């Protein structure tokens, strides 16, 4: 019985898990869960993740959530190449440092707020709130570019690691909603190209297909689905 | 040359690092950094952590920030007892799952309550709108409910039967709003029982030492001179109002 991954490709952490599993050709079965259709609330899914969040993993009777621990679990179980999660103490600390920082460093502020604020149809976020979200996002991107990405390399050093996957998927979120995060950021753009190359363009594009067409597909959301998002957006941007 | 830890005990992640290092009697030197005096902005400290945050670690030429990676680093370097960061794949996953969830799951909410109650009104003299306070309390309660019902194992700890880094990280976050006057343990028998187990596992004396600063924060902020107050203002406006 293979390991199962429950993903919705609209979600950043689902994409990093997807990229990691597919790049490493791991023996996993991907099951798509539609958040907008409320599939995370089914009785069946709740057994996999009582927190009703994606991504989630089921390995026999063992179930878990949270993308970074999931990737660490798979890295060890399937013995993936060392550079993804280096065994060397200090190299690992560097990767872990980014993985820890990014929850509040980028994920909370700009990425989510800007993305949702831009995407919500018919819910123009108050101008000052959006301005603040953009400010947060810019602050995060500056830090990633100047402090985290090593010159000519990746976040952890010379080779790609889980930190780069986790970073790129977050940065793609506001990008997909129309914010050109790479403009005026040569170092960030160059790093992005290296990440895409290391992962493989085809796989990278496959992972981001859903989010890049989200702006258009959201226009086709029927109004009941829109209402599902509204409180969440308002919560995040106010 | 021993490993140096740069801490300000007002900060939750500094307290978990302190508890972990001291409980395990690690050969570390603790250097106190005063955030309210802006000591994280000195040239010297910026060399340790360019992000100018605490906690920070310096091991020879190697420097890092972020409490959880720091504790993982020390656990491996000093070979601490397995239960803190279990080597077993699934036990470790359980601990990591909480450590990952908690950044947005509780840290954000507990910190916000503390800043709103201890800093915003009393120090910066910024009135926190009632609806924002209510919402922040709602978020905090949601977090505490989840921790109590989903994460803490019956009669045990977050990772299982023994204490781990997850419990240290959880307790210090929960103590933050508690220190601001919110009785987070009231009506939560399971959470209270877990807290007692954590205090016992860590040692009451050490636990109290770690929390001395935060538990007197409400009073000590009254003595802040007005120049310090201005330092807090942009932070509170930006993040919480």
PDB file of C-alpha atoms in Angstrom, chain A residues 6-229:
ATOM      1  CA  UNK A   6      -3.834  14.697  -0.173  1.00  0.00           C
ATOM      2  CA  UNK A   7      -3.313  17.947  -2.040  1.00  0.00           C
ATOM      3  CA  UNK A   8      -5.074  20.946  -3.501  1.00  0.00           C
ATOM      4  CA  UNK A   9      -2.690  22.621  -5.918  1.00  0.00           C
ATOM      5  CA  UNK A  10      -4.066  26.029  -5.105  1.00  0.00           C
ATOM      6  CA  UNK A  11      -2.271  25.752  -1.766  1.00  0.00           C
ATOM      7  CA  UNK A  12       1.381  26.727  -1.471  1.00  0.00           C
ATOM      8  CA  UNK A  13       2.412  23.955   0.942  1.00  0.00           C
ATOM      9  CA  UNK A  14       0.700  21.396  -1.315  1.00  0.00           C
ATOM     10  CA  UNK A  15       2.855  22.524  -4.198  1.00  0.00           C
ATOM     11  CA  UNK A  16       6.131  22.177  -2.313  1.00  0.00           C
ATOM     12  CA  UNK A  17       5.150  18.647  -1.261  1.00  0.00           C
ATOM     13  CA  UNK A  18       4.146  17.827  -4.848  1.00  0.00           C
ATOM     14  CA  UNK A  19       7.416  19.164  -6.290  1.00  0.00           C
ATOM     15  CA  UNK A  20       9.465  17.248  -3.727  1.00  0.00           C
ATOM     16  CA  UNK A  21       7.637  13.956  -4.213  1.00  0.00           C
ATOM     17  CA  UNK A  22       7.568  14.091  -8.000  1.00  0.00           C
ATOM     18  CA  UNK A  23      11.113  15.360  -8.474  1.00  0.00           C
ATOM     19  CA  UNK A  24      12.337  12.450  -6.401  1.00  0.00           C
ATOM     20  CA  UNK A  25       9.997   9.964  -8.108  1.00  0.00           C
ATOM     21  CA  UNK A  26       8.697   8.844  -4.744  1.00  0.00           C
ATOM     22  CA  UNK A  27       6.260   5.906  -4.621  1.00  0.00           C
ATOM     23  CA  UNK A  28       3.309   8.046  -3.602  1.00  0.00           C
ATOM     24  CA  UNK A  29      -0.273   8.345  -4.701  1.00  0.00           C
ATOM     25  CA  UNK A  30      -1.582  11.894  -5.063  1.00  0.00           C
ATOM     26  CA  UNK A  31      -5.227  12.427  -4.213  1.00  0.00           C
ATOM     27  CA  UNK A  32      -6.633  15.818  -5.109  1.00  0.00           C
ATOM     28  CA  UNK A  33      -8.851  17.473  -2.541  1.00  0.00           C
ATOM     29  CA  UNK A  34     -10.924  20.466  -3.582  1.00  0.00           C
ATOM     30  CA  UNK A  35     -10.945  23.100  -0.852  1.00  0.00           C
ATOM     31  CA  UNK A  36     -13.421  25.280  -2.681  1.00  0.00           C
ATOM     32  CA  UNK A  37     -15.829  22.356  -2.792  1.00  0.00           C
ATOM     33  CA  UNK A  38     -15.329  21.799   0.910  1.00  0.00           C
ATOM     34  CA  UNK A  39     -13.834  18.325   0.486  1.00  0.00           C
ATOM     35  CA  UNK A  40     -11.630  18.844   3.508  1.00  0.00           C
ATOM     36  CA  UNK A  41     -14.726  18.668   5.680  1.00  0.00           C
ATOM     37  CA  UNK A  42     -15.762  15.154   4.739  1.00  0.00           C
ATOM     38  CA  UNK A  43     -15.811  12.483   7.451  1.00  0.00           C
ATOM     39  CA  UNK A  44     -13.296  10.496   5.433  1.00  0.00           C
ATOM     40  CA  UNK A  45     -10.794  13.325   5.159  1.00  0.00           C
ATOM     41  CA  UNK A  46     -11.170  14.268   8.794  1.00  0.00           C
ATOM     42  CA  UNK A  47      -9.815  10.820   9.664  1.00  0.00           C
ATOM     43  CA  UNK A  48      -6.692  11.687   7.713  1.00  0.00           C
ATOM     44  CA  UNK A  49      -6.319  15.180   9.142  1.00  0.00           C
ATOM     45  CA  UNK A  50      -8.579  16.228  12.033  1.00  0.00           C
ATOM     46  CA  UNK A  51      -7.411  19.799  11.467  1.00  0.00           C
ATOM     47  CA  UNK A  52      -9.066  19.568   8.028  1.00  0.00           C
ATOM     48  CA  UNK A  53      -6.131  21.075   6.218  1.00  0.00           C
ATOM     49  CA  UNK A  54      -4.067  20.193   3.212  1.00  0.00           C
ATOM     50  CA  UNK A  55      -1.518  18.890   2.539  1.00  0.00           C
ATOM     51  CA  UNK A  56      -1.992  15.652   4.438  1.00  0.00           C
ATOM     52  CA  UNK A  57      -0.245  12.307   4.322  1.00  0.00           C
ATOM     53  CA  UNK A  58      -1.401   8.768   5.006  1.00  0.00           C
ATOM     54  CA  UNK A  59       1.156   6.010   5.337  1.00  0.00           C
ATOM     55  CA  UNK A  60      -0.728   2.887   6.321  1.00  0.00           C
ATOM     56  CA  UNK A  61      -2.339   3.797   9.628  1.00  0.00           C
ATOM     57  CA  UNK A  62      -0.083   6.749  10.198  1.00  0.00           C
ATOM     58  CA  UNK A  63      -1.530  10.133   9.234  1.00  0.00           C
ATOM     59  CA  UNK A  64      -0.096  13.625   9.479  1.00  0.00           C
ATOM     60  CA  UNK A  65      -0.381  17.187   8.226  1.00  0.00           C
ATOM     61  CA  UNK A  66       2.050  20.107   7.835  1.00  0.00           C
ATOM     62  CA  UNK A  67       4.105  20.197   4.632  1.00  0.00           C
ATOM     63  CA  UNK A  68       7.579  20.605   6.091  1.00  0.00           C
ATOM     64  CA  UNK A  69       7.382  17.677   8.525  1.00  0.00           C
ATOM     65  CA  UNK A  70       5.781  15.673   5.708  1.00  0.00           C
ATOM     66  CA  UNK A  71       8.708  16.326   3.392  1.00  0.00           C
ATOM     67  CA  UNK A  72      11.164  15.512   6.180  1.00  0.00           C
ATOM     68  CA  UNK A  73       9.282  12.251   6.789  1.00  0.00           C
ATOM     69  CA  UNK A  74       9.419  11.292   3.120  1.00  0.00           C
ATOM     70  CA  UNK A  75      13.055  12.383   2.765  1.00  0.00           C
ATOM     71  CA  UNK A  76      14.059  10.013   5.526  1.00  0.00           C
ATOM     72  CA  UNK A  77      11.713   7.165   4.656  1.00  0.00           C
ATOM     73  CA  UNK A  78      12.750   7.097   1.013  1.00  0.00           C
ATOM     74  CA  UNK A  79      16.339   8.193   1.536  1.00  0.00           C
ATOM     75  CA  UNK A  80      16.280  11.091  -0.914  1.00  0.00           C
ATOM     76  CA  UNK A  81      19.534  12.805  -1.980  1.00  0.00           C
ATOM     77  CA  UNK A  82      21.207  14.576   0.906  1.00  0.00           C
ATOM     78  CA  UNK A  83      20.992  18.109  -0.466  1.00  0.00           C
ATOM     79  CA  UNK A  84      17.226  18.271   0.055  1.00  0.00           C
ATOM     80  CA  UNK A  85      17.602  17.991   3.842  1.00  0.00           C
ATOM     81  CA  UNK A  86      21.346  17.878   4.554  1.00  0.00           C
ATOM     82  CA  UNK A  87      22.557  15.618   7.316  1.00  0.00           C
ATOM     83  CA  UNK A  88      25.471  17.928   8.084  1.00  0.00           C
ATOM     84  CA  UNK A  89      24.579  19.790  11.282  1.00  0.00           C
ATOM     85  CA  UNK A  90      25.300  23.319  10.131  1.00  0.00           C
ATOM     86  CA  UNK A  91      23.991  22.902   6.588  1.00  0.00           C
ATOM     87  CA  UNK A  92      20.785  21.515   8.036  1.00  0.00           C
ATOM     88  CA  UNK A  93      20.541  24.390  10.492  1.00  0.00           C
ATOM     89  CA  UNK A  94      20.692  26.858   7.578  1.00  0.00           C
ATOM     90  CA  UNK A  95      17.854  25.103   5.758  1.00  0.00           C
ATOM     91  CA  UNK A  96      15.803  24.773   8.957  1.00  0.00           C
ATOM     92  CA  UNK A  97      16.381  28.430   9.774  1.00  0.00           C
ATOM     93  CA  UNK A  98      14.618  29.491   6.589  1.00  0.00           C
ATOM     94  CA  UNK A  99      11.867  26.897   7.008  1.00  0.00           C
ATOM     95  CA  UNK A 100      11.151  28.219  10.507  1.00  0.00           C
ATOM     96  CA  UNK A 101      11.357  31.933   9.634  1.00  0.00           C
ATOM     97  CA  UNK A 102       9.096  31.719   6.612  1.00  0.00           C
ATOM     98  CA  UNK A 103       5.860  30.852   8.442  1.00  0.00           C
ATOM     99  CA  UNK A 104       5.604  34.362   9.821  1.00  0.00           C
ATOM    100  CA  UNK A 105       8.263  35.881   7.573  1.00  0.00           C
ATOM    101  CA  UNK A 106       6.423  35.568   4.309  1.00  0.00           C
ATOM    102  CA  UNK A 107       3.559  33.135   4.520  1.00  0.00           C
ATOM    103  CA  UNK A 108       1.437  35.129   6.893  1.00  0.00           C
ATOM    104  CA  UNK A 109       1.955  38.672   5.791  1.00  0.00           C
ATOM    105  CA  UNK A 110       2.271  39.449   2.186  1.00  0.00           C
ATOM    106  CA  UNK A 111       1.830  36.207   0.373  1.00  0.00           C
ATOM    107  CA  UNK A 112      -1.569  35.262   1.690  1.00  0.00           C
ATOM    108  CA  UNK A 113      -2.962  38.734   2.228  1.00  0.00           C
ATOM    109  CA  UNK A 114      -1.932  40.129  -1.114  1.00  0.00           C
ATOM    110  CA  UNK A 115      -2.955  37.046  -3.003  1.00  0.00           C
ATOM    111  CA  UNK A 116      -6.417  36.853  -1.537  1.00  0.00           C
ATOM    112  CA  UNK A 117      -6.963  40.566  -1.596  1.00  0.00           C
ATOM    113  CA  UNK A 118      -6.193  40.695  -5.289  1.00  0.00           C
ATOM    114  CA  UNK A 119      -8.135  37.606  -6.179  1.00  0.00           C
ATOM    115  CA  UNK A 120     -11.448  38.109  -4.500  1.00  0.00           C
ATOM    116  CA  UNK A 121     -13.984  39.074  -7.054  1.00  0.00           C
ATOM    117  CA  UNK A 122     -16.104  42.009  -6.021  1.00  0.00           C
ATOM    118  CA  UNK A 123     -14.368  42.539  -2.709  1.00  0.00           C
ATOM    119  CA  UNK A 124     -12.039  45.452  -3.160  1.00  0.00           C
ATOM    120  CA  UNK A 125      -9.909  45.460  -0.053  1.00  0.00           C
ATOM    121  CA  UNK A 126      -9.583  48.829   1.577  1.00  0.00           C
ATOM    122  CA  UNK A 127      -6.749  50.613  -0.160  1.00  0.00           C
ATOM    123  CA  UNK A 128      -4.685  51.150   2.968  1.00  0.00           C
ATOM    124  CA  UNK A 129      -4.958  47.488   4.002  1.00  0.00           C
ATOM    125  CA  UNK A 130      -3.763  46.347   0.585  1.00  0.00           C
ATOM    126  CA  UNK A 131      -0.970  48.894   0.713  1.00  0.00           C
ATOM    127  CA  UNK A 132       0.146  47.498   4.041  1.00  0.00           C
ATOM    128  CA  UNK A 133      -0.024  43.915   2.749  1.00  0.00           C
ATOM    129  CA  UNK A 134       2.113  44.936  -0.225  1.00  0.00           C
ATOM    130  CA  UNK A 135       4.555  46.639   2.107  1.00  0.00           C
ATOM    131  CA  UNK A 136       4.827  43.443   4.156  1.00  0.00           C
ATOM    132  CA  UNK A 137       5.313  41.368   1.040  1.00  0.00           C
ATOM    133  CA  UNK A 138       8.034  43.682  -0.238  1.00  0.00           C
ATOM    134  CA  UNK A 139       9.798  43.581   3.096  1.00  0.00           C
ATOM    135  CA  UNK A 140       9.718  39.764   2.998  1.00  0.00           C
ATOM    136  CA  UNK A 141      10.983  39.570  -0.567  1.00  0.00           C
ATOM    137  CA  UNK A 142      13.812  41.985   0.215  1.00  0.00           C
ATOM    138  CA  UNK A 143      14.889  39.833   3.150  1.00  0.00           C
ATOM    139  CA  UNK A 144      14.714  36.639   1.122  1.00  0.00           C
ATOM    140  CA  UNK A 145      16.745  38.216  -1.640  1.00  0.00           C
ATOM    141  CA  UNK A 146      19.351  39.910   0.515  1.00  0.00           C
ATOM    142  CA  UNK A 147      19.718  37.681   3.537  1.00  0.00           C
ATOM    143  CA  UNK A 148      18.596  34.196   2.661  1.00  0.00           C
ATOM    144  CA  UNK A 149      19.575  33.476  -0.930  1.00  0.00           C
ATOM    145  CA  UNK A 150      23.283  32.761  -1.189  1.00  0.00           C
ATOM    146  CA  UNK A 151      25.027  34.574  -4.065  1.00  0.00           C
ATOM    147  CA  UNK A 152      24.681  32.547  -7.228  1.00  0.00           C
ATOM    148  CA  UNK A 153      23.180  29.671  -5.276  1.00  0.00           C
ATOM    149  CA  UNK A 154      20.243  28.608  -3.220  1.00  0.00           C
ATOM    150  CA  UNK A 155      18.940  29.328   0.277  1.00  0.00           C
ATOM    151  CA  UNK A 156      20.866  26.525   1.933  1.00  0.00           C
ATOM    152  CA  UNK A 157      24.028  27.022  -0.086  1.00  0.00           C
ATOM    153  CA  UNK A 158      25.210  25.668  -3.384  1.00  0.00           C
ATOM    154  CA  UNK A 159      22.520  23.106  -3.924  1.00  0.00           C
ATOM    155  CA  UNK A 160      18.752  23.227  -3.934  1.00  0.00           C
ATOM    156  CA  UNK A 161      17.000  22.094  -0.755  1.00  0.00           C
ATOM    157  CA  UNK A 162      13.478  21.923   0.658  1.00  0.00           C
ATOM    158  CA  UNK A 163      13.922  25.570   1.711  1.00  0.00           C
ATOM    159  CA  UNK A 164      13.936  26.679  -1.923  1.00  0.00           C
ATOM    160  CA  UNK A 165      10.793  24.692  -2.734  1.00  0.00           C
ATOM    161  CA  UNK A 166       8.995  26.179   0.238  1.00  0.00           C
ATOM    162  CA  UNK A 167      10.159  29.683  -0.715  1.00  0.00           C
ATOM    163  CA  UNK A 168       9.275  29.518  -4.391  1.00  0.00           C
ATOM    164  CA  UNK A 169       5.729  28.269  -3.875  1.00  0.00           C
ATOM    165  CA  UNK A 170       4.984  31.131  -1.465  1.00  0.00           C
ATOM    166  CA  UNK A 171       6.411  33.708  -3.851  1.00  0.00           C
ATOM    167  CA  UNK A 172       4.377  32.306  -6.726  1.00  0.00           C
ATOM    168  CA  UNK A 173       1.146  32.925  -4.815  1.00  0.00           C
ATOM    169  CA  UNK A 174       1.010  36.733  -5.096  1.00  0.00           C
ATOM    170  CA  UNK A 175       2.689  36.439  -8.496  1.00  0.00           C
ATOM    171  CA  UNK A 176      -0.226  34.342  -9.688  1.00  0.00           C
ATOM    172  CA  UNK A 177      -2.669  36.988  -8.541  1.00  0.00           C
ATOM    173  CA  UNK A 178      -0.991  39.601 -10.737  1.00  0.00           C
ATOM    174  CA  UNK A 179       1.726  41.114  -8.550  1.00  0.00           C
ATOM    175  CA  UNK A 180       5.034  41.090 -10.407  1.00  0.00           C
ATOM    176  CA  UNK A 181       7.237  40.128  -7.489  1.00  0.00           C
ATOM    177  CA  UNK A 182      10.245  39.556  -9.712  1.00  0.00           C
ATOM    178  CA  UNK A 183      10.300  43.002 -11.253  1.00  0.00           C
ATOM    179  CA  UNK A 184      13.291  45.016 -10.120  1.00  0.00           C
ATOM    180  CA  UNK A 185      14.653  41.982  -8.284  1.00  0.00           C
ATOM    181  CA  UNK A 186      17.444  40.583 -10.432  1.00  0.00           C
ATOM    182  CA  UNK A 187      18.834  38.339  -7.718  1.00  0.00           C
ATOM    183  CA  UNK A 188      15.435  36.880  -6.891  1.00  0.00           C
ATOM    184  CA  UNK A 189      14.681  36.303 -10.579  1.00  0.00           C
ATOM    185  CA  UNK A 190      18.014  34.569 -11.144  1.00  0.00           C
ATOM    186  CA  UNK A 191      17.397  32.346  -8.128  1.00  0.00           C
ATOM    187  CA  UNK A 192      13.949  31.501  -9.404  1.00  0.00           C
ATOM    188  CA  UNK A 193      15.425  30.396 -12.725  1.00  0.00           C
ATOM    189  CA  UNK A 194      17.898  28.166 -10.917  1.00  0.00           C
ATOM    190  CA  UNK A 195      15.107  26.611  -8.870  1.00  0.00           C
ATOM    191  CA  UNK A 196      12.973  25.984 -11.969  1.00  0.00           C
ATOM    192  CA  UNK A 197      15.942  24.430 -13.704  1.00  0.00           C
ATOM    193  CA  UNK A 198      16.850  22.233 -10.723  1.00  0.00           C
ATOM    194  CA  UNK A 199      13.267  21.010 -10.390  1.00  0.00           C
ATOM    195  CA  UNK A 200      12.585  20.824 -14.118  1.00  0.00           C
ATOM    196  CA  UNK A 201      10.448  23.317 -16.002  1.00  0.00           C
ATOM    197  CA  UNK A 202       7.777  20.814 -16.916  1.00  0.00           C
ATOM    198  CA  UNK A 203       7.239  19.729 -13.327  1.00  0.00           C
ATOM    199  CA  UNK A 204       7.339  23.323 -12.064  1.00  0.00           C
ATOM    200  CA  UNK A 205       4.724  24.383 -14.610  1.00  0.00           C
ATOM    201  CA  UNK A 206       2.547  21.384 -13.828  1.00  0.00           C
ATOM    202  CA  UNK A 207       2.615  22.269 -10.129  1.00  0.00           C
ATOM    203  CA  UNK A 208       1.641  25.873 -10.839  1.00  0.00           C
ATOM    204  CA  UNK A 209      -0.965  25.326 -13.520  1.00  0.00           C
ATOM    205  CA  UNK A 210      -3.887  25.649 -11.113  1.00  0.00           C
ATOM    206  CA  UNK A 211      -2.716  28.781  -9.339  1.00  0.00           C
ATOM    207  CA  UNK A 212      -1.704  30.531 -12.546  1.00  0.00           C
ATOM    208  CA  UNK A 213      -5.173  30.101 -13.969  1.00  0.00           C
ATOM    209  CA  UNK A 214      -6.862  30.954 -10.675  1.00  0.00           C
ATOM    210  CA  UNK A 215      -7.550  34.579 -11.556  1.00  0.00           C
ATOM    211  CA  UNK A 216      -9.633  33.442 -14.479  1.00  0.00           C
ATOM    212  CA  UNK A 217     -11.208  30.364 -12.950  1.00  0.00           C
ATOM    213  CA  UNK A 218     -12.294  32.356  -9.936  1.00  0.00           C
ATOM    214  CA  UNK A 219     -14.565  34.397 -12.210  1.00  0.00           C
ATOM    215  CA  UNK A 220     -16.444  31.197 -12.896  1.00  0.00           C
ATOM    216  CA  UNK A 221     -16.935  30.382  -9.239  1.00  0.00           C
ATOM    217  CA  UNK A 222     -20.589  30.273  -8.478  1.00  0.00           C
ATOM    218  CA  UNK A 223     -21.702  32.678  -5.798  1.00  0.00           C
ATOM    219  CA  UNK A 224     -22.079  30.052  -3.069  1.00  0.00           C
ATOM    220  CA  UNK A 225     -18.387  29.296  -3.361  1.00  0.00           C
ATOM    221  CA  UNK A 226     -17.487  32.974  -3.266  1.00  0.00           C
ATOM    222  CA  UNK A 227     -19.262  33.313   0.044  1.00  0.00           C
ATOM    223  CA  UNK A 228     -17.051  30.543   1.418  1.00  0.00           C
ATOM    224  CA  UNK A 229     -13.962  32.644   0.804  1.00  0.00           C
TER     225      UNK A 229
END
